[in-house]
XYZ file of N, CA and C in Angstrom:
864
model
N 4.599 -21.264 -2.332
C 5.626 -20.357 -2.869
C 5.769 -19.154 -1.939
N 7.002 -18.781 -1.619
C 7.217 -17.646 -0.733
C 7.063 -16.340 -1.496
N 7.014 -15.218 -0.735
C 6.736 -13.919 -1.334
C 7.786 -13.520 -2.364
N 9.055 -13.773 -2.079
C 10.111 -13.383 -3.007
C 9.980 -14.147 -4.318
N 9.729 -15.437 -4.244
C 9.571 -16.240 -5.465
C 8.372 -15.780 -6.274
N 7.260 -15.452 -5.597
C 6.073 -14.942 -6.296
C 6.413 -13.694 -7.088
N 7.078 -12.738 -6.436
C 7.397 -11.473 -7.093
C 8.383 -11.667 -8.234
N 9.364 -12.550 -8.021
C 10.393 -12.773 -9.037
C 9.858 -13.466 -10.285
N 8.649 -13.986 -10.238
C 8.090 -14.698 -11.381
C 8.008 -13.823 -12.628
N 7.953 -12.494 -12.465
C 7.882 -11.604 -13.626
C 9.262 -11.230 -14.147
N 10.318 -11.667 -13.467
C 11.682 -11.273 -13.823
C 12.348 -12.301 -14.734
N 13.363 -11.888 -15.492
C 14.122 -12.832 -16.319
C 14.819 -13.884 -15.451
N 15.079 -15.067 -16.005
C 15.709 -16.138 -15.223
C 17.020 -15.732 -14.574
N 17.831 -14.938 -15.256
C 19.114 -14.536 -14.692
C 18.960 -13.713 -13.427
N 17.956 -12.846 -13.415
C 17.699 -12.032 -12.223
C 17.206 -12.914 -11.085
N 16.304 -13.837 -11.390
C 15.783 -14.736 -10.353
C 16.923 -15.539 -9.719
N 17.816 -16.062 -10.549
C 18.933 -16.857 -10.036
C 19.851 -16.019 -9.156
N 20.146 -14.786 -9.604
C 21.041 -13.915 -8.839
C 20.446 -13.556 -7.486
N 19.138 -13.283 -7.451
C 18.487 -12.958 -6.177
C 18.470 -14.171 -5.260
N 18.202 -15.341 -5.822
C 18.154 -16.559 -5.007
C 19.492 -16.856 -4.335
N 20.570 -16.350 -4.899
C 21.895 -16.598 -4.334
C 22.273 -15.587 -3.251
N 21.469 -14.549 -3.062
C 21.807 -13.523 -2.085
C 21.659 -14.058 -0.659
N 22.598 -13.778 0.223
C 22.465 -14.221 1.616
C 21.303 -13.548 2.339
N 20.898 -12.328 1.881
C 19.790 -11.631 2.531
C 18.495 -11.765 1.731
N 18.389 -12.838 0.939
C 17.239 -13.015 0.050
C 15.915 -12.809 0.761
N 15.735 -13.385 1.931
C 14.445 -13.337 2.609
C 14.097 -11.940 3.108
N 15.080 -11.040 3.121
C 14.837 -9.677 3.601
C 14.693 -8.670 2.463
N 14.770 -9.135 1.227
C 14.663 -8.225 0.086
C 13.282 -7.573 0.065
N 13.260 -6.252 -0.065
C 12.004 -5.492 -0.091
C 11.673 -4.965 -1.480
N 12.699 -4.607 -2.247
C 12.469 -4.037 -3.581
C 13.578 -4.447 -4.534
N 13.217 -4.499 -5.818
C 14.196 -4.599 -6.895
C 13.969 -3.401 -7.821
N 15.037 -2.683 -8.124
C 14.960 -1.515 -9.000
C 15.646 -1.825 -10.325
N 14.895 -1.607 -11.402
C 15.411 -1.824 -12.750
C 15.458 -0.472 -13.452
N 16.676 0.078 -13.582
C 16.862 1.371 -14.241
C 17.650 1.136 -15.525
N 17.080 1.552 -16.632
C 17.698 1.266 -17.921
C 19.135 1.791 -17.979
N 20.053 0.884 -18.332
C 21.454 1.252 -18.428
C 22.223 1.157 -17.129
N 21.554 0.700 -16.075
C 22.175 0.595 -14.759
C 22.077 -0.838 -14.231
N 22.965 -1.226 -13.308
C 22.809 -2.537 -12.684
C 21.489 -2.614 -11.928
N 20.882 -3.786 -11.906
C 19.685 -3.995 -11.089
C 20.056 -3.770 -9.630
N 19.229 -3.054 -8.894
C 19.514 -2.733 -7.496
C 18.537 -3.464 -6.583
N 19.050 -3.918 -5.464
C 18.260 -4.628 -4.458
C 18.222 -3.774 -3.201
N 17.024 -3.594 -2.627
C 16.913 -2.817 -1.394
C 16.450 -3.687 -0.247
N 17.181 -3.607 0.855
C 16.796 -4.206 2.129
C 16.880 -3.098 3.167
N 15.757 -2.740 3.766
C 15.757 -1.614 4.691
C 16.126 -0.333 3.970
N 17.085 0.407 4.512
C 17.494 1.684 3.916
C 18.622 1.522 2.904
N 19.157 0.317 2.762
C 20.343 0.109 1.931
C 19.976 -0.465 0.573
N 20.537 0.116 -0.481
C 20.342 -0.362 -1.847
C 21.688 -0.784 -2.411
N 21.768 -2.014 -2.916
C 23.026 -2.530 -3.451
C 22.800 -3.117 -4.839
N 23.872 -3.163 -5.628
C 23.784 -3.701 -6.987
C 23.690 -5.225 -6.944
N 22.848 -5.778 -7.791
C 22.716 -7.224 -7.905
C 23.871 -7.741 -8.770
N 24.677 -8.661 -8.266
C 25.858 -9.116 -9.022
C 25.511 -9.625 -10.421
N 26.282 -9.181 -11.394
C 26.163 -9.677 -12.748
C 24.917 -9.263 -13.496
N 24.284 -8.165 -13.072
C 23.013 -7.770 -13.702
C 23.115 -6.371 -14.295
N 22.471 -6.176 -15.429
C 22.388 -4.865 -16.048
C 21.019 -4.743 -16.705
N 20.258 -3.747 -16.288
C 18.934 -3.541 -16.859
C 19.042 -2.772 -18.173
N 18.213 -3.125 -19.124
C 18.134 -2.376 -20.375
C 16.684 -2.341 -20.823
N 16.444 -1.691 -21.945
C 15.073 -1.553 -22.424
C 14.389 -2.872 -22.666
N 15.132 -3.848 -23.192
C 14.548 -5.158 -23.464
C 14.121 -5.844 -22.171
N 14.943 -5.726 -21.119
C 14.592 -6.340 -19.835
C 13.353 -5.680 -19.245
N 13.285 -4.359 -19.316
C 12.127 -3.648 -18.771
C 10.856 -4.047 -19.511
N 10.952 -4.158 -20.834
C 9.783 -4.558 -21.625
C 9.350 -5.975 -21.289
N 10.329 -6.868 -21.093
C 10.002 -8.255 -20.753
C 9.296 -8.341 -19.400
N 9.793 -7.615 -18.407
C 9.186 -7.642 -17.075
C 7.764 -7.080 -17.123
N 7.601 -5.963 -17.816
C 6.274 -5.344 -17.894
C 5.301 -6.241 -18.641
N 5.780 -6.932 -19.666
C 4.934 -7.850 -20.418
C 4.446 -8.984 -19.526
N 5.347 -9.560 -18.725
C 4.950 -10.626 -17.799
C 3.980 -10.097 -16.737
N 4.247 -8.889 -16.245
C 3.424 -8.333 -15.173
C 2.000 -8.053 -15.622
N 1.831 -7.737 -16.897
C 0.499 -7.416 -17.414
C -0.134 -8.585 -18.159
N 0.464 -9.764 -18.012
C -0.086 -10.934 -18.702
C 0.038 -10.826 -20.193
N 1.057 -10.092 -20.677
C 1.305 -9.884 -22.106
C 0.113 -9.233 -22.807
N -0.629 -8.449 -22.035
C -1.791 -7.745 -22.594
C -1.800 -6.328 -22.037
N -0.920 -5.489 -22.566
C -0.812 -4.126 -22.056
C -2.126 -3.368 -22.131
N -2.930 -3.662 -23.149
C -4.181 -2.926 -23.293
C -5.108 -3.185 -22.109
N -4.966 -4.342 -21.469
C -5.838 -4.690 -20.344
C -5.387 -4.019 -19.061
N -4.210 -3.401 -19.064
C -3.679 -2.793 -17.845
C -3.558 -1.271 -17.969
N -4.264 -0.685 -18.927
C -4.109 0.745 -19.160
C -4.474 1.595 -17.946
N -5.519 1.207 -17.223
C -5.915 1.992 -16.057
C -4.818 1.972 -15.004
N -4.185 0.812 -14.809
C -3.078 0.742 -13.866
C -1.898 1.569 -14.350
N -1.591 1.480 -15.641
C -0.458 2.213 -16.176
C -0.640 3.719 -16.006
N -1.887 4.189 -16.094
C -2.150 5.608 -15.852
C -1.673 6.023 -14.473
N -1.833 5.114 -13.512
C -1.417 5.411 -12.150
C 0.038 5.100 -11.879
N 0.745 4.547 -12.877
C 2.157 4.297 -12.725
C 2.501 3.014 -12.003
N 1.611 2.040 -11.982
C 1.929 0.771 -11.328
C 1.057 -0.339 -11.878
N 1.499 -1.569 -11.656
C 0.729 -2.767 -11.973
C 0.791 -3.683 -10.755
N -0.340 -4.197 -10.308
C -0.360 -5.182 -9.233
C -0.280 -6.567 -9.852
N 0.630 -7.399 -9.338
C 0.836 -8.734 -9.902
C 0.395 -9.786 -8.895
N 0.228 -11.035 -9.321
C -0.222 -12.081 -8.399
C 0.614 -12.128 -7.128
N -0.081 -12.314 -5.995
C 0.575 -12.296 -4.702
C 0.512 -10.941 -4.039
N -0.058 -9.949 -4.739
C -0.188 -8.615 -4.163
C 1.034 -7.744 -4.318
N 2.036 -8.186 -5.063
C 3.245 -7.400 -5.267
C 2.962 -6.300 -6.292
N 3.716 -5.205 -6.193
C 3.431 -4.067 -7.061
C 4.654 -3.684 -7.867
N 4.419 -3.449 -9.155
C 5.477 -3.009 -10.057
C 5.244 -1.533 -10.374
N 6.082 -0.667 -9.780
C 6.019 0.757 -10.092
C 6.709 1.048 -11.409
N 6.217 2.035 -12.147
C 6.685 2.285 -13.508
C 7.008 3.766 -13.689
N 8.170 4.052 -14.275
C 8.521 5.403 -14.691
C 8.780 5.405 -16.193
N 8.384 6.482 -16.820
C 8.582 6.621 -18.257
C 8.085 7.983 -18.698
N 7.600 8.063 -19.917
C 7.085 9.314 -20.473
C 5.565 9.238 -20.554
N 4.904 10.244 -19.982
C 3.446 10.250 -19.977
C 2.860 10.602 -21.333
N 1.741 9.963 -21.648
C 0.980 10.260 -22.860
C -0.334 10.897 -22.443
N -0.543 12.148 -22.851
C -1.732 12.895 -22.458
C -2.758 12.924 -23.589
N -4.023 12.951 -23.188
C -5.112 13.182 -24.125
C -6.191 13.964 -23.393
N -6.575 15.095 -23.971
C -7.587 15.967 -23.359
C -7.227 16.338 -21.927
N -5.926 16.557 -21.691
C -5.475 17.032 -20.396
C -5.306 15.971 -19.323
N -5.495 14.693 -19.659
C -5.330 13.629 -18.665
C -4.339 12.588 -19.176
N -3.639 11.961 -18.240
C -2.674 10.923 -18.593
C -3.410 9.686 -19.085
N -3.046 9.200 -20.257
C -3.665 8.010 -20.823
C -2.847 6.750 -20.570
N -1.534 6.892 -20.635
C -0.665 5.738 -20.416
C 0.765 6.237 -20.260
N 1.708 5.310 -20.144
C 3.127 5.631 -20.112
C 3.818 4.927 -21.273
N 4.795 5.590 -21.865
C 5.615 4.985 -22.922
C 7.077 5.254 -22.595
N 7.975 4.742 -23.425
C 9.409 4.931 -23.232
C 9.784 4.646 -21.775
N 9.460 3.439 -21.323
C 9.670 3.060 -19.930
C 11.158 3.151 -19.579
N 11.469 3.865 -18.498
C 12.861 4.104 -18.113
C 13.273 3.344 -16.858
N 12.323 3.036 -15.986
C 12.677 2.280 -14.787
C 11.450 1.602 -14.194
N 11.707 0.529 -13.456
C 10.662 -0.232 -12.786
C 11.091 -0.477 -11.340
N 10.113 -0.523 -10.458
C 10.383 -0.813 -9.052
C 9.468 -1.948 -8.608
N 10.044 -3.126 -8.383
C 9.279 -4.289 -7.961
C 9.276 -4.342 -6.439
N 8.129 -4.037 -5.841
C 7.986 -4.030 -4.386
C 7.395 -5.360 -3.939
N 8.081 -6.018 -3.032
C 7.657 -7.335 -2.557
C 6.745 -7.158 -1.355
N 5.499 -7.594 -1.513
C 4.501 -7.456 -0.449
C 4.488 -8.717 0.400
N 4.312 -8.532 1.684
C 4.261 -9.664 2.601
C 3.101 -9.507 3.568
N 2.455 -10.615 3.861
C 1.457 -10.631 4.935
C 2.142 -11.193 6.172
N 2.250 -10.372 7.200
C 2.897 -10.791 8.438
C 1.822 -10.906 9.504
N 1.338 -12.113 9.699
C 0.305 -12.340 10.708
C 0.886 -12.088 12.099
N 0.171 -11.291 12.847
C 0.646 -10.929 14.177
C 1.354 -9.602 14.215
N 1.590 -8.987 13.053
C 2.281 -7.694 13.022
C 1.524 -6.633 13.813
N 0.203 -6.782 13.882
C -0.629 -5.771 14.539
C -1.181 -6.247 15.880
N -0.574 -7.262 16.488
C -1.105 -7.792 17.753
C -1.277 -6.692 18.796
N -0.222 -5.934 19.034
C -0.275 -4.896 20.061
C -1.262 -3.800 19.686
N -1.259 -3.407 18.413
C -2.174 -2.366 17.963
C -3.628 -2.826 18.064
N -3.890 -4.093 17.719
C -5.251 -4.624 17.798
C -5.730 -4.685 19.246
N -4.853 -5.091 20.165
C -5.227 -5.115 21.579
C -5.637 -3.725 22.051
N -4.864 -2.712 21.635
C -5.171 -1.339 22.027
C -6.483 -0.870 21.406
N -6.725 -1.292 20.166
C -7.954 -0.877 19.491
C -9.179 -1.530 20.129
N -9.030 -2.778 20.588
C -10.132 -3.452 21.281
C -10.475 -2.708 22.567
N -9.434 -2.246 23.280
C -9.662 -1.518 24.534
C -10.251 -0.135 24.283
N -9.866 0.489 23.177
C -10.357 1.835 22.831
C -10.696 1.852 21.345
N -11.886 1.394 20.969
C -12.246 1.287 19.537
C -12.585 2.644 18.917
N -11.542 3.384 18.569
C -11.707 4.721 18.001
C -10.930 4.816 16.697
N -11.263 5.803 15.894
C -10.573 6.006 14.621
C -9.074 6.189 14.853
N -8.274 5.487 14.041
C -6.832 5.402 14.274
C -6.070 5.678 12.988
N -5.036 6.491 13.087
C -4.195 6.844 11.945
C -2.791 6.320 12.184
N -2.275 5.575 11.205
C -0.912 5.045 11.265
C 0.004 5.988 10.492
N 1.023 6.507 11.172
C 1.978 7.427 10.556
C 3.341 6.762 10.426
N 4.039 7.065 9.344
C 5.388 6.528 9.189
C 6.018 7.012 7.904
N 7.319 6.870 7.837
C 8.059 7.218 6.632
C 7.859 6.134 5.581
N 8.163 6.420 4.302
C 8.096 5.373 3.280
C 8.947 4.173 3.674
N 8.381 2.975 3.512
C 9.110 1.762 3.835
C 9.111 1.388 5.300
N 8.360 2.115 6.131
C 8.359 1.838 7.567
C 7.407 0.717 7.964
N 6.579 0.250 7.015
C 5.682 -0.868 7.311
C 4.247 -0.485 7.566
N 3.833 0.695 7.103
C 2.458 1.154 7.352
C 1.429 0.201 6.755
N 1.623 -0.170 5.490
C 0.647 -1.029 4.815
C 0.590 -2.406 5.467
N 1.735 -2.958 5.823
C 1.773 -4.273 6.461
C 1.023 -4.247 7.788
N 1.243 -3.203 8.584
C 0.548 -3.081 9.864
C -0.951 -2.920 9.659
N -1.351 -2.051 8.721
C -2.773 -1.830 8.490
C -3.450 -3.094 7.987
N -2.785 -3.824 7.107
C -3.351 -5.068 6.572
C -3.674 -6.047 7.707
N -2.732 -6.219 8.624
C -2.953 -7.173 9.706
C -3.950 -6.624 10.724
N -3.984 -5.314 10.880
C -4.948 -4.716 11.801
C -6.373 -4.922 11.303
N -6.589 -4.746 10.007
C -7.915 -5.007 9.431
C -8.292 -6.468 9.625
N -7.357 -7.372 9.342
C -7.642 -8.804 9.508
C -8.030 -9.140 10.939
N -7.299 -8.600 11.892
C -7.585 -8.918 13.287
C -8.894 -8.305 13.753
N -9.188 -7.095 13.318
C -10.483 -6.492 13.667
C -11.630 -7.340 13.131
N -11.439 -7.879 11.941
C -12.466 -8.704 11.308
C -12.585 -10.075 11.958
N -11.457 -10.782 12.094
C -11.494 -12.168 12.568
C -11.506 -12.295 14.087
N -10.697 -11.511 14.779
C -10.641 -11.614 16.243
C -11.863 -11.001 16.902
N -12.285 -9.844 16.370
C -13.331 -9.081 17.038
C -14.692 -9.207 16.363
N -14.712 -9.719 15.120
C -15.966 -9.869 14.400
C -16.567 -8.572 13.924
N -15.735 -7.528 13.796
C -16.246 -6.233 13.358
C -16.403 -6.223 11.836
N -17.534 -5.753 11.307
C -17.667 -5.606 9.850
C -16.726 -4.505 9.349
N -15.842 -4.849 8.439
C -14.841 -3.926 7.937
C -15.058 -3.693 6.449
N -14.840 -2.455 6.001
C -14.831 -2.135 4.575
C -13.478 -1.524 4.234
N -12.932 -1.903 3.097
C -11.618 -1.428 2.672
C -11.738 -0.761 1.310
N -11.278 0.479 1.224
C -11.164 1.181 -0.052
C -9.729 1.003 -0.529
N -9.503 0.021 -1.390
C -8.162 -0.408 -1.787
C -7.823 0.177 -3.151
N -7.586 1.487 -3.175
C -7.405 2.197 -4.446
C -6.282 1.601 -5.284
N -5.141 1.337 -4.671
C -3.972 0.861 -5.422
C -3.798 -0.649 -5.324
N -4.822 -1.319 -4.802
C -4.848 -2.783 -4.742
C -3.618 -3.353 -4.044
N -3.282 -2.731 -2.900
C -2.154 -3.206 -2.101
C -2.604 -3.910 -0.829
N -3.678 -3.445 -0.211
C -4.105 -4.044 1.050
C -4.634 -5.465 0.837
N -5.598 -5.594 -0.064
C -6.150 -6.925 -0.362
C -5.538 -7.507 -1.623
N -5.155 -6.617 -2.551
C -4.565 -7.041 -3.831
C -5.476 -8.017 -4.564
N -6.736 -7.628 -4.749
C -7.698 -8.513 -5.412
C -7.348 -8.706 -6.881
N -7.469 -9.939 -7.326
C -7.361 -10.279 -8.742
C -8.513 -11.211 -9.078
N -9.270 -10.853 -10.116
C -10.460 -11.620 -10.510
C -11.423 -11.780 -9.339
N -11.500 -10.742 -8.488
C -12.440 -10.742 -7.371
C -11.952 -11.451 -6.129
N -10.777 -12.072 -6.195
C -10.259 -12.816 -5.045
C -9.094 -12.055 -4.421
N -9.152 -11.870 -3.100
C -8.087 -11.181 -2.388
C -6.839 -12.054 -2.321
N -5.685 -11.458 -2.620
C -4.418 -12.166 -2.506
C -3.921 -12.197 -1.061
N -4.398 -11.228 -0.259
C -4.071 -11.190 1.157
C -5.338 -11.398 1.972
N -5.192 -12.013 3.125
C -6.321 -12.305 4.001
C -6.632 -11.080 4.855
N -7.777 -10.471 4.610
C -8.219 -9.332 5.407
C -9.357 -9.699 6.350
N -9.651 -10.989 6.469
C -10.651 -11.412 7.446
C -11.976 -11.787 6.816
N -12.740 -12.557 7.588
C -14.005 -13.106 7.094
C -15.129 -12.085 7.052
N -14.962 -10.963 7.737
C -16.035 -9.971 7.810
C -15.626 -8.670 7.122
N -14.829 -8.795 6.044
C -14.285 -7.626 5.359
C -14.745 -7.587 3.908
N -15.223 -6.417 3.489
C -15.614 -6.170 2.098
C -14.608 -5.202 1.483
N -14.195 -5.489 0.243
C -13.126 -4.723 -0.400
C -13.633 -4.103 -1.699
N -13.395 -2.810 -1.845
C -13.677 -2.095 -3.092
C -12.335 -1.669 -3.672
N -11.993 -2.186 -4.851
C -10.638 -2.040 -5.397
C -10.584 -1.120 -6.600
N -9.404 -0.481 -6.773
C -9.088 0.219 -8.003
C -9.858 1.500 -8.242
N -10.471 2.065 -7.197
C -11.253 3.292 -7.324
C -10.658 4.331 -6.393
N -10.554 5.570 -6.841
C -9.995 6.637 -6.019
C -10.658 6.640 -4.645
N -9.849 6.842 -3.612
C -10.342 6.684 -2.245
C -11.563 7.543 -1.949
N -11.542 8.803 -2.394
C -12.692 9.664 -2.118
C -13.976 9.101 -2.696
N -13.916 8.653 -3.950
C -15.094 8.059 -4.595
C -15.456 6.735 -3.941
N -14.457 5.916 -3.637
C -14.720 4.605 -3.043
C -15.397 4.733 -1.683
N -14.961 5.680 -0.876
C -15.580 5.875 0.436
C -17.040 6.255 0.287
N -17.340 7.143 -0.650
C -18.734 7.530 -0.885
C -19.563 6.323 -1.322
N -19.001 5.482 -2.178
C -19.717 4.291 -2.632
C -19.964 3.324 -1.478
N -18.968 3.136 -0.628
C -19.141 2.247 0.519
C -20.197 2.774 1.470
N -20.221 4.076 1.688
C -21.237 4.661 2.572
C -22.642 4.421 2.043
N -22.791 4.505 0.722
C -24.123 4.344 0.133
C -24.570 2.891 0.066
N -23.610 1.976 -0.095
C -24.009 0.617 -0.465
C -23.720 -0.470 0.557
N -22.754 -0.265 1.457
C -22.294 -1.377 2.281
C -22.562 -1.216 3.773
N -23.186 -0.115 4.181
C -23.503 0.108 5.593
C -22.288 -0.174 6.488
N -21.160 0.502 6.233
C -19.925 0.166 6.951
C -19.951 0.615 8.406
N -19.292 -0.174 9.260
C -19.039 0.231 10.653
C -17.638 0.824 10.753
N -16.702 0.214 9.986
C -15.327 0.685 9.886
C -14.953 0.789 8.408
N -14.165 1.797 8.066
C -13.588 1.919 6.723
C -12.086 2.076 6.880
N -11.328 1.275 6.116
C -9.869 1.351 6.128
C -9.359 1.791 4.764
N -8.381 2.691 4.771
C -7.739 3.146 3.534
C -6.237 3.256 3.769
N -5.482 3.035 2.717
C -4.029 3.126 2.797
C -3.558 4.404 2.120
N -2.786 5.205 2.824
C -2.135 6.400 2.303
C -3.112 7.501 1.883
N -3.408 8.360 2.818
C -4.159 9.587 2.528
C -3.205 10.529 1.792
N -3.535 10.863 0.561
C -2.614 11.669 -0.243
C -3.265 12.897 -0.876
N -4.582 13.028 -0.805
C -5.268 14.122 -1.498
C -6.340 14.723 -0.603
N -6.651 15.968 -0.860
C -7.688 16.636 -0.075
C -9.035 15.935 -0.231
N -9.275 15.344 -1.415
C -10.531 14.612 -1.619
C -10.609 13.401 -0.689
N -9.468 12.757 -0.433
C -9.444 11.647 0.514
C -9.867 12.127 1.895
N -9.263 13.240 2.329
C -9.550 13.764 3.659
C -11.015 14.158 3.794
N -11.566 14.800 2.758
C -12.975 15.210 2.828
C -13.898 13.998 2.928
N -13.581 12.945 2.158
C -14.417 11.748 2.189
C -14.322 11.041 3.535
N -13.139 10.988 4.118
C -12.984 10.382 5.437
C -13.762 11.162 6.485
N -13.724 12.481 6.387
C -14.459 13.313 7.335
C -15.958 13.090 7.202
N -16.439 12.958 5.972
C -17.863 12.678 5.761
C -18.228 11.329 6.370
N -17.377 10.320 6.183
C -17.651 9.005 6.765
C -17.716 9.089 8.281
N -16.781 9.835 8.878
C -16.779 9.981 10.334
C -18.052 10.675 10.808
N -18.514 11.662 10.050
C -19.742 12.368 10.413
C -20.978 11.483 10.289
N -20.838 10.370 9.533
C -21.930 9.396 9.418
C -21.823 8.304 10.489
N -20.879 8.452 11.407
C -20.743 7.496 12.489
C -19.814 6.333 12.211
N -19.079 6.389 11.096
C -18.164 5.311 10.741
C -16.809 5.569 11.398
N -16.206 4.509 11.931
C -14.859 4.610 12.471
C -13.848 4.294 11.370
N -12.665 4.871 11.503
C -11.704 4.865 10.407
C -10.371 4.261 10.822
N -9.750 3.542 9.882
C -8.358 3.130 9.978
C -7.671 3.627 8.719
N -6.554 4.306 8.872
C -5.890 4.876 7.697
C -4.399 5.008 7.957
N -3.649 5.222 6.880
C -2.223 5.500 6.988
C -1.913 6.820 6.289
N -0.795 7.415 6.683
C -0.341 8.655 6.052
C 1.160 8.770 6.250
N 1.815 9.487 5.335
C 3.238 9.764 5.485
C 3.408 10.859 6.529
N 4.242 10.602 7.509
C 4.495 11.593 8.544
C 5.187 10.961 9.723
N 5.677 11.814 10.618
C 6.417 11.324 11.774
C 5.843 11.792 13.101
N 4.848 12.673 13.060
C 4.279 13.194 14.303
C 2.998 13.946 13.997
N 2.236 14.265 15.066
C 1.038 15.085 14.898
C 1.418 16.469 14.387
N 2.538 16.999 14.870
C 2.989 18.313 14.409
C 3.293 18.291 12.915
N 3.836 17.174 12.443
C 4.122 17.022 11.017
C 2.822 17.112 10.210
N 1.757 16.487 10.694
C 0.472 16.553 10.004
C -0.062 17.973 9.941
N 0.086 18.698 11.033
C -0.464 20.060 11.092
C 0.180 20.983 10.073
N 1.387 20.647 9.644
C 2.079 21.506 8.673
C 1.638 21.255 7.242
N 0.818 20.234 7.008
C 0.459 19.845 5.640
C -1.008 20.154 5.358
N -1.224 20.902 4.292
C -2.576 21.370 3.995
C -3.543 20.232 3.697
N -3.037 19.125 3.116
C -3.933 18.033 2.743
C -4.608 17.424 3.967
N -3.930 17.501 5.122
C -4.484 16.901 6.325
C -5.263 17.897 7.191
N -5.323 19.148 6.763
C -5.912 20.182 7.613
C -7.347 19.874 8.041
N -8.226 19.406 7.129
C -9.596 19.105 7.591
C -9.630 18.033 8.676
N -8.759 17.049 8.578
C -8.716 15.981 9.580
C -8.149 16.492 10.895
N -7.120 17.343 10.804
C -6.517 17.904 12.012
C -7.524 18.773 12.749
N -8.208 19.632 12.003
C -9.148 20.555 12.632
C -10.351 19.840 13.238
N -10.754 18.726 12.638
C -11.923 18.001 13.142
C -11.580 17.094 14.317
N -10.298 16.698 14.433
C -9.920 15.753 15.472
C -10.529 14.387 15.286
N -10.780 14.004 14.033
C -11.486 12.753 13.765
C -10.670 11.541 14.215
N -9.336 11.588 14.067
C -8.502 10.481 14.510
C -8.099 10.712 15.969
N -8.547 9.813 16.828
C -8.299 9.970 18.258
C -7.047 9.235 18.720
N -6.514 8.345 17.872
C -5.282 7.631 18.192
C -4.328 7.701 17.011
N -3.068 7.990 17.293
C -2.006 7.924 16.302
C -1.085 6.763 16.650
N -0.737 5.968 15.650
C 0.299 4.948 15.793
C 1.468 5.401 14.933
N 2.568 5.781 15.552
C 3.696 6.372 14.838
C 4.798 5.334 14.724
N 5.042 4.896 13.485
C 5.999 3.820 13.237
C 7.436 4.326 13.249
N 8.303 3.491 13.818
C 9.731 3.745 13.784
C 10.337 2.917 12.653
N 11.610 3.181 12.344
C 12.262 2.471 11.257
C 12.413 0.983 11.533
N 12.435 0.589 12.811
C 12.553 -0.834 13.141
C 11.204 -1.541 13.154
N 10.143 -0.884 12.636
C 8.788 -1.419 12.508
C 7.995 -1.384 13.820
N 8.622 -1.008 14.935
C 7.866 -0.828 16.168
C 7.119 0.510 16.084
N 6.259 0.787 17.060
C 5.517 2.035 17.019
C 5.280 2.557 18.426
N 4.981 3.844 18.479
C 4.505 4.436 19.725
C 3.116 4.990 19.475
N 2.284 4.951 20.493
C 0.899 5.395 20.347
C 0.701 6.726 21.059
N -0.068 7.589 20.438
C -0.496 8.842 21.058
C -2.017 8.803 21.134
N -2.570 9.041 22.318
C -3.992 8.880 22.516
C -4.738 10.204 22.534
N -4.114 11.262 22.064
C -4.766 12.563 22.024
C -5.316 12.822 20.633
N -6.436 13.571 20.566
C -6.967 13.976 19.264
C -5.968 14.900 18.587
N -6.007 14.875 17.249
C -5.121 15.773 16.499
C -5.451 17.225 16.746
């Protein structure tokens, strides 16, 4: 089964049929379901209405029910984070009204929109990056705008480091996108020498990996919090090399953001891979 068919399995039959008829079906990256609006399909930067489709509350409930195996109570931790990972590693983002208890989000209700992101494993996506990493095995940060392919590149880079080079790799897969483990089995191939810790905040997961797995390399997707940066810096100080992604377009862009300040000041990442919109990248070999 191809990636689009896997992701569409949670959708109503009418939506699946309409997507299958699209001439750009194989390039579909996201489906957006906004209550009261036509279903939208995104390919690259363009979002278009899916012919003959209209999302409503019943459709959103049906999709979410399929995505959670009709057991919402079993997916509460994911719902707190606003997403559900479905078979094949695809992710269903969720918007609605937050339910708080004791100052923390417990779940979401009154669901207003869903975003079905189609995940793909593109073997060879990181060929050039892996060759460069073999020549200069140093901590590397992948920068790019949303949708530029950061996760896809990092996924293949981890796989190649593991399988081509035989390097022991550890992955802190907080949002279960890199490996997308379900029932302990990775939905994506990250290599024979890779250990994955899923569903735990990156800062905590990195500390756990340092204590328990004797990592040589640690990979994380999307540095978004100061706790992430502090944990990565601690790992680097323990002699671990790092692979990570972050939103940004340049080293100067990183310097303007407080969350990255500890990493910028330490110079822990010695190589930047800066993604362009066409999925290609340029490398900078200077410390931050």
